[in-house]
Short mmCIF file of C-alpha atoms and ligand atoms in Angstrom, two decimals:
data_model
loop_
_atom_site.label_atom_id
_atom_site.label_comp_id
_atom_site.label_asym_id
_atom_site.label_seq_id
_atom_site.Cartn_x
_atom_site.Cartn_y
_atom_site.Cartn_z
CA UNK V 1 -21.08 -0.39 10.10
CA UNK V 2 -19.55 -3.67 8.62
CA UNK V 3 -21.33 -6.86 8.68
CA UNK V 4 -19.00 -9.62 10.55
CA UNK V 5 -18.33 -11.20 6.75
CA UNK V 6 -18.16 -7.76 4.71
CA UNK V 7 -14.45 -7.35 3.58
CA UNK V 8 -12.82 -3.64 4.24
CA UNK V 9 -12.00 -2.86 0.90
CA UNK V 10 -14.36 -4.67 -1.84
CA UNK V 11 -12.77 -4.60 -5.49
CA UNK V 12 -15.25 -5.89 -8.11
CA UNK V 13 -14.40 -6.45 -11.36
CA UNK V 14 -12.60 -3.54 -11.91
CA UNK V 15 -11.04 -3.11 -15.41
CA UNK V 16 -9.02 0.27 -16.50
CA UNK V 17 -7.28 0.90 -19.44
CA UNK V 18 -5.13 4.17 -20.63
CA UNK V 19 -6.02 5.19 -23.73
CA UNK V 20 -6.89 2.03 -25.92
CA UNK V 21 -4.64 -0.17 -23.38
CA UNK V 22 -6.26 -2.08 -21.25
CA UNK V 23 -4.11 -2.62 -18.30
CA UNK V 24 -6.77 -4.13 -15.93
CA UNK V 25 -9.39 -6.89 -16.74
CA UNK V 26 -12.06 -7.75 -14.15
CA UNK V 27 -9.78 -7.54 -10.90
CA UNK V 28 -11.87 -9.04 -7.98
CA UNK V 29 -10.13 -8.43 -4.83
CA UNK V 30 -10.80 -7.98 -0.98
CA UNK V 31 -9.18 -7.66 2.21
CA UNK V 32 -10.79 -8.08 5.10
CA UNK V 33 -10.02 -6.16 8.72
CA UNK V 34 -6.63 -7.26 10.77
CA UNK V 35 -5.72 -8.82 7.16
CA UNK V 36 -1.86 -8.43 5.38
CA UNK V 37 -2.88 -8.97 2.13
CA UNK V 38 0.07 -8.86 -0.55
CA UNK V 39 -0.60 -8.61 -4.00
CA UNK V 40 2.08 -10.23 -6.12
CA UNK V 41 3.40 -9.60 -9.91
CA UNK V 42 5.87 -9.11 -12.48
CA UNK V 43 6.73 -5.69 -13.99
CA UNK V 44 4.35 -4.10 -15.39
CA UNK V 45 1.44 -6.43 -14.69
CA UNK V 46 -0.61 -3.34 -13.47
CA UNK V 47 0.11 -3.23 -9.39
CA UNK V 48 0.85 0.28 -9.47
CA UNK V 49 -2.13 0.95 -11.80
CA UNK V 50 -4.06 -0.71 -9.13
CA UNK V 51 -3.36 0.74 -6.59
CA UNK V 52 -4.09 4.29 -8.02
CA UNK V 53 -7.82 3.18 -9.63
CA UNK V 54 -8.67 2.95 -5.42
CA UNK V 55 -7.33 6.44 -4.56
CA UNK V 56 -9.23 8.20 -7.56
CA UNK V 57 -5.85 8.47 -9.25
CA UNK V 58 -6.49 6.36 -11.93
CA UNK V 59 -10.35 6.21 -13.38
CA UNK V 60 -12.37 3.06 -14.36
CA UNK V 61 -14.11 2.43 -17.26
CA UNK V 62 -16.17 -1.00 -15.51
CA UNK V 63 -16.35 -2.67 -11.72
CA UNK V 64 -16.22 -1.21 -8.66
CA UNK V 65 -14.39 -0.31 -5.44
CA UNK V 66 -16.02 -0.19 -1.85
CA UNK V 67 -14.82 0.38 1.59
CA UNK V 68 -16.67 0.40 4.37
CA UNK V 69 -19.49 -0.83 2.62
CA UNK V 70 -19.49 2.39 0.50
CA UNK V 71 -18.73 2.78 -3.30
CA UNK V 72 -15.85 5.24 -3.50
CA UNK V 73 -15.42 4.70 -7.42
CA UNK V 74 -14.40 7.73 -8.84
CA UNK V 75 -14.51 9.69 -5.91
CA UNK V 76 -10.85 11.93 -5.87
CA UNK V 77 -8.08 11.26 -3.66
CA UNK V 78 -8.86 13.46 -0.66
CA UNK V 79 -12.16 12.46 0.08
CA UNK V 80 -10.76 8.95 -0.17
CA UNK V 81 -8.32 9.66 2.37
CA UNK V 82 -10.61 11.23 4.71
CA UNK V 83 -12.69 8.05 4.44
CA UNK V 84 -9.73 6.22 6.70
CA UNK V 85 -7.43 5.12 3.25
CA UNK V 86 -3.66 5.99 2.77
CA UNK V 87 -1.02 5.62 0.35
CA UNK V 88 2.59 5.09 0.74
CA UNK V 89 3.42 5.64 -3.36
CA UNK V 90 5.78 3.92 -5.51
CA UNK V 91 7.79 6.44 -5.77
CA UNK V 92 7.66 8.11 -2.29
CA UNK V 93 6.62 11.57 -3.02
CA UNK V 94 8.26 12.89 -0.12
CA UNK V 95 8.86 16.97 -0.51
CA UNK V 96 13.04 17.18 -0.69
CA UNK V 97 12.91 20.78 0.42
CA UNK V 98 10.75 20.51 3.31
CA UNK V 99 11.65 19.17 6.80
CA UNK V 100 11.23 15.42 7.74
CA UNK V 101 8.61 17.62 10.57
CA UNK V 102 6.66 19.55 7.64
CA UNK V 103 6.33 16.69 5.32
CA UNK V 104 4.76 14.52 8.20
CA UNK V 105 2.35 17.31 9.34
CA UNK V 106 1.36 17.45 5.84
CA UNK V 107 0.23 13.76 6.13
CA UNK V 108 -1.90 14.95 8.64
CA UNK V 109 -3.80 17.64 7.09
CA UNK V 110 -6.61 16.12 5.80
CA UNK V 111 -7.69 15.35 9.79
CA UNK V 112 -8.22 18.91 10.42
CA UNK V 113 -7.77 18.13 14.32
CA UNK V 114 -5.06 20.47 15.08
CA UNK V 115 -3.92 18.34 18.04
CA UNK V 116 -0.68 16.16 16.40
CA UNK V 117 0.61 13.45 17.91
CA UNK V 118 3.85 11.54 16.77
CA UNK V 119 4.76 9.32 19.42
CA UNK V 120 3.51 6.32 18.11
CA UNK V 121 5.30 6.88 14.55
CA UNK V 122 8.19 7.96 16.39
CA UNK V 123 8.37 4.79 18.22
CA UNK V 124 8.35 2.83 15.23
CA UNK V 125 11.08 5.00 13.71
CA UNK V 126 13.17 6.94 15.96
CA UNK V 127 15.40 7.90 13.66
CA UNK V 128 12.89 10.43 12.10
CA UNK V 129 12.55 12.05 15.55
CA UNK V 130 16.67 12.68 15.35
CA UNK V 131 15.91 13.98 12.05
CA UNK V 132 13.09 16.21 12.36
CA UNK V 133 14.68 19.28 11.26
CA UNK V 134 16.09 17.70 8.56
CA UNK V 135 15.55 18.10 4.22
CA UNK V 136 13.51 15.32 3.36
CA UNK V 137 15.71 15.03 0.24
CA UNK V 138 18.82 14.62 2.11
CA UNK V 139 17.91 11.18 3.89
CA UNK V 140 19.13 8.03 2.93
CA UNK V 141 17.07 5.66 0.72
CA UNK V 142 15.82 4.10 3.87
CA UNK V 143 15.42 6.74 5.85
CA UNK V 144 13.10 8.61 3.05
CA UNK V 145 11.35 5.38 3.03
CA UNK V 146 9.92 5.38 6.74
CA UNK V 147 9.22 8.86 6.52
CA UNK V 148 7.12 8.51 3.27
CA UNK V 149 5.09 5.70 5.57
CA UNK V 150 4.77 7.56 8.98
CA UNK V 151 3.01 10.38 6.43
CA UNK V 152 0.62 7.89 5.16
CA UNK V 153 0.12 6.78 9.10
CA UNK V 154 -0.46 10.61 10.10
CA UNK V 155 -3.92 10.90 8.34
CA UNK V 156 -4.92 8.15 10.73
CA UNK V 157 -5.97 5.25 8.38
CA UNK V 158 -7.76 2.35 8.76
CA UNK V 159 -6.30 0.46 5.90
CA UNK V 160 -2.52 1.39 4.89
CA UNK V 161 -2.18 0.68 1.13
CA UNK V 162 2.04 0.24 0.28
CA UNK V 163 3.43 0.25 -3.25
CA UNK V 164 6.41 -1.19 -3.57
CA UNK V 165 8.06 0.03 -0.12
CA UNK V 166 11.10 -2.49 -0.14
CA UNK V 167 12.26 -0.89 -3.54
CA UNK V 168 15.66 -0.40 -4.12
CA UNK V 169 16.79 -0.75 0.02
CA UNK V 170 19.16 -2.80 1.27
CA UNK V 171 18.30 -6.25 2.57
CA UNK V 172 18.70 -5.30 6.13
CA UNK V 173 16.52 -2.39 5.07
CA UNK V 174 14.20 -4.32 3.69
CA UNK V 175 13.60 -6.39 7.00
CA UNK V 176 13.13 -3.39 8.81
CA UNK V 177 10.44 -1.68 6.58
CA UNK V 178 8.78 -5.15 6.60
CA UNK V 179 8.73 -6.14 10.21
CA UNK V 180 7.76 -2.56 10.97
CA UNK V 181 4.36 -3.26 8.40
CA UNK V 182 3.87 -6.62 10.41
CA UNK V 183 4.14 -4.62 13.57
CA UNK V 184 1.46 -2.22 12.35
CA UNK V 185 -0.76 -4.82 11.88
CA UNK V 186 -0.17 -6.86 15.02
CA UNK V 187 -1.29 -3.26 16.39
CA UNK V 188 -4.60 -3.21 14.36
CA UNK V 189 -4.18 -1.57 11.06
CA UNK V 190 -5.41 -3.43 7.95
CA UNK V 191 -3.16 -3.59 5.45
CA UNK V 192 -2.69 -4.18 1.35
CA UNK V 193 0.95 -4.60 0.24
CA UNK V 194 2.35 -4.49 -3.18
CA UNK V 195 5.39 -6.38 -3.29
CA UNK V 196 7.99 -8.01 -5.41
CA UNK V 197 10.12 -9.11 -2.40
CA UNK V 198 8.05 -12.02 -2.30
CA UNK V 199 9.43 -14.57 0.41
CA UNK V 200 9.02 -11.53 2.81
CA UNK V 201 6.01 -10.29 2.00
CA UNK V 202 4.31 -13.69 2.49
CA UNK V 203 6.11 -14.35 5.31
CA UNK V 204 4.34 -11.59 7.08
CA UNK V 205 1.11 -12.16 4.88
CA UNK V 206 -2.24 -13.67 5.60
CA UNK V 207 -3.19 -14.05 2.25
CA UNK V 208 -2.02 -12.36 -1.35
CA UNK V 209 -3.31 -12.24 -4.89
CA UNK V 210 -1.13 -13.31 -8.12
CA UNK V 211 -1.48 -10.75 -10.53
CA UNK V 212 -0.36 -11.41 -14.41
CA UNK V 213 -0.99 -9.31 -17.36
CA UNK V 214 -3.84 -7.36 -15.85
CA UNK V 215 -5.56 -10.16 -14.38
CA UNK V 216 -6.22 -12.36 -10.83
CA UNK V 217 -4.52 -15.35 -11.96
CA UNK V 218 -4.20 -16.94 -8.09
CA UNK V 219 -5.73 -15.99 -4.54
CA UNK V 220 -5.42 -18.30 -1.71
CA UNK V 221 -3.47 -17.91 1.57
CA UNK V 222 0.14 -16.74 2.13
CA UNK V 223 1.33 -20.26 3.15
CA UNK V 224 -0.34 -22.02 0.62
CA UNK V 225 1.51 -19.77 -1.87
CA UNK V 226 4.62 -19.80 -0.23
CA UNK V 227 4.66 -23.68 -0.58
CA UNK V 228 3.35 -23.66 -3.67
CA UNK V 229 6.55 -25.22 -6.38
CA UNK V 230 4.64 -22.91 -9.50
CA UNK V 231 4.73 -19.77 -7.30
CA UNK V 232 7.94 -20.60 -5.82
CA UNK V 233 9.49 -21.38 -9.97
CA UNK V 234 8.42 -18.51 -10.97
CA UNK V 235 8.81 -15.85 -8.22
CA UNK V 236 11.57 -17.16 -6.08
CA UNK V 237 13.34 -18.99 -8.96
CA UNK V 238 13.76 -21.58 -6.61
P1 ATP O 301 6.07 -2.24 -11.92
O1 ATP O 301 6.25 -3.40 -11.00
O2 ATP O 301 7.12 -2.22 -13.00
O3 ATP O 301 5.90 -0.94 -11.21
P2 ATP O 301 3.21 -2.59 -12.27
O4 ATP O 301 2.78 -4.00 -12.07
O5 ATP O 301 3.02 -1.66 -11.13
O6 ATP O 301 4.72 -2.55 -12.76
P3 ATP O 301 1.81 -0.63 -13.87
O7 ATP O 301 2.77 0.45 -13.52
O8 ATP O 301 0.45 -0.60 -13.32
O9 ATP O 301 2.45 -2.06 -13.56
O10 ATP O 301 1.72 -0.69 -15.46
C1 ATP O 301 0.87 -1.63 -16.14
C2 ATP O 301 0.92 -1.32 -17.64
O11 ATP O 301 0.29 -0.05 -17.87
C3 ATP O 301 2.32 -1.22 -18.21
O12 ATP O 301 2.29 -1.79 -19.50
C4 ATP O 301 2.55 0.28 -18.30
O13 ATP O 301 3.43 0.59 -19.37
C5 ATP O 301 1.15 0.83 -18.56
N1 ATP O 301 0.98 2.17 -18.01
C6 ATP O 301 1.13 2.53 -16.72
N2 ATP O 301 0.85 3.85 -16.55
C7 ATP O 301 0.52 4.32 -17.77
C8 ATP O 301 0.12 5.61 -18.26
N3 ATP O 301 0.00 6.67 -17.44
N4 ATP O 301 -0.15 5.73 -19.60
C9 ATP O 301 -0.05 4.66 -20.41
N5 ATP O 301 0.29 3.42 -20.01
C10 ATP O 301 0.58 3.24 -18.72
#
């Protein structure tokens, strides 16, 4: 059980590096439950890299990551995901040659209930219940895009961790994968979004994280950074 104060997810100090790179040095980060919390960054200031130290996908060499109260540094990706975390990757990694049906029941394997039920995913995005016979690789950019995130919703999580989702859509596409995060939330589920559509993403945001060359550079609340003329120089270019 969580203490009233104890964040969801607790990252301490966490520092990784690829072979003598160090991409990550001493990232302190939490998000607590009913939180959007949006982690901000240029390219290549080690979101992705991030990301994949909590899921076991990428090791640590120092610092920590808890949630729930227990250390799951280092443990692999499935036992993560049975412990109520799920990823909606950078890069999708839908299967092409499998059904929009198939790839969401294989979101849901790890639950081992055998009773499936889509109504909730397929009332945030009807369009995958048209499509459910169709080849993952033969939806639209958009389309892929919602799928890849009602397959991260199917193992049931209690924090929903997004890389990236508004990559390369549309701006009306963006608004829609956006307002249907915010939506999530307003329905309970915690969530940690990596974004570099930045207005948006603190517009639906409680609080985010500035990351720059590895490191926490600013925290505070969505608002604050949203006002904020630094932030807004050199993210919005406004
Ligand atoms: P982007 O917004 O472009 O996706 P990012 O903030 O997600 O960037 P990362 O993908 O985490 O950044 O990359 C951080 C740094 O680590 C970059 O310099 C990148 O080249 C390097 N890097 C990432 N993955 C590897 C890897 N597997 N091996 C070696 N270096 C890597």
């Amino acid at each position: 059980m969580l203490g009233a104060a104890e964040p969801l997810l607790d990252i301490r100090q966490l520092n990784v590096s690829y072979e003598n790179l160090q991409v990550l040095w001493d990232v302190t980060l939490h998000v607590h439950e009913g939180e959007i919390v949006t982690i901000l960054g240029a390219n290549g200031a080690g979101k992705t890299t991030l990301v994949q130290s909590i899921f076991g996908l990428t090791r640590a060499s120092r610092g920590s990551v808890l949630f729930q109260g227990d250390d799951i540094t280092g443990r692999t990706p499935d036992i993560i995901v049975r412990k109520g975390l799920s990823l909606v990757p950078e890069k999708r990694e839908l299967f092409p040659k499998m059904t929009v049906l198939e790839n969401l029941d294989l979101g849901g394997y790890a639950l081992n209930t055998g009773a499936v039920d889509r109504t909730d995913l397929y009332d945030l995005f009807p369009v995958l219940q048209e499509r459910e016979s169709q080849l993952a690789g033969t939806l639209s950019g958009g389309e892929q895009q919602m799928l890849a995130i009602a397959r991260a919703l199917m193992a049931r999580p209690s924090l929903l961790v997004l890389d990236e989702p508004s990559l390369g859509l549309s701006p009306l596409l963006v608004t829609t994968v956006l307002d249907s995060i915010q939506k999530l939330n307003h329905n309970g589920l915690t969530i940690l979004l990596v974004e570099q559509n930045v207005q948006h993403a603190l517009e639906i945001s409680h609080r985010a994280y500035i990351l720059e060359n590895g490191r926490v550079t600013r925290e505070g609340s969505a608002s604050d950074l949203l006002s904020d003329s630094d932030i807004r120089a050199a993210y919005l270019g406004i």
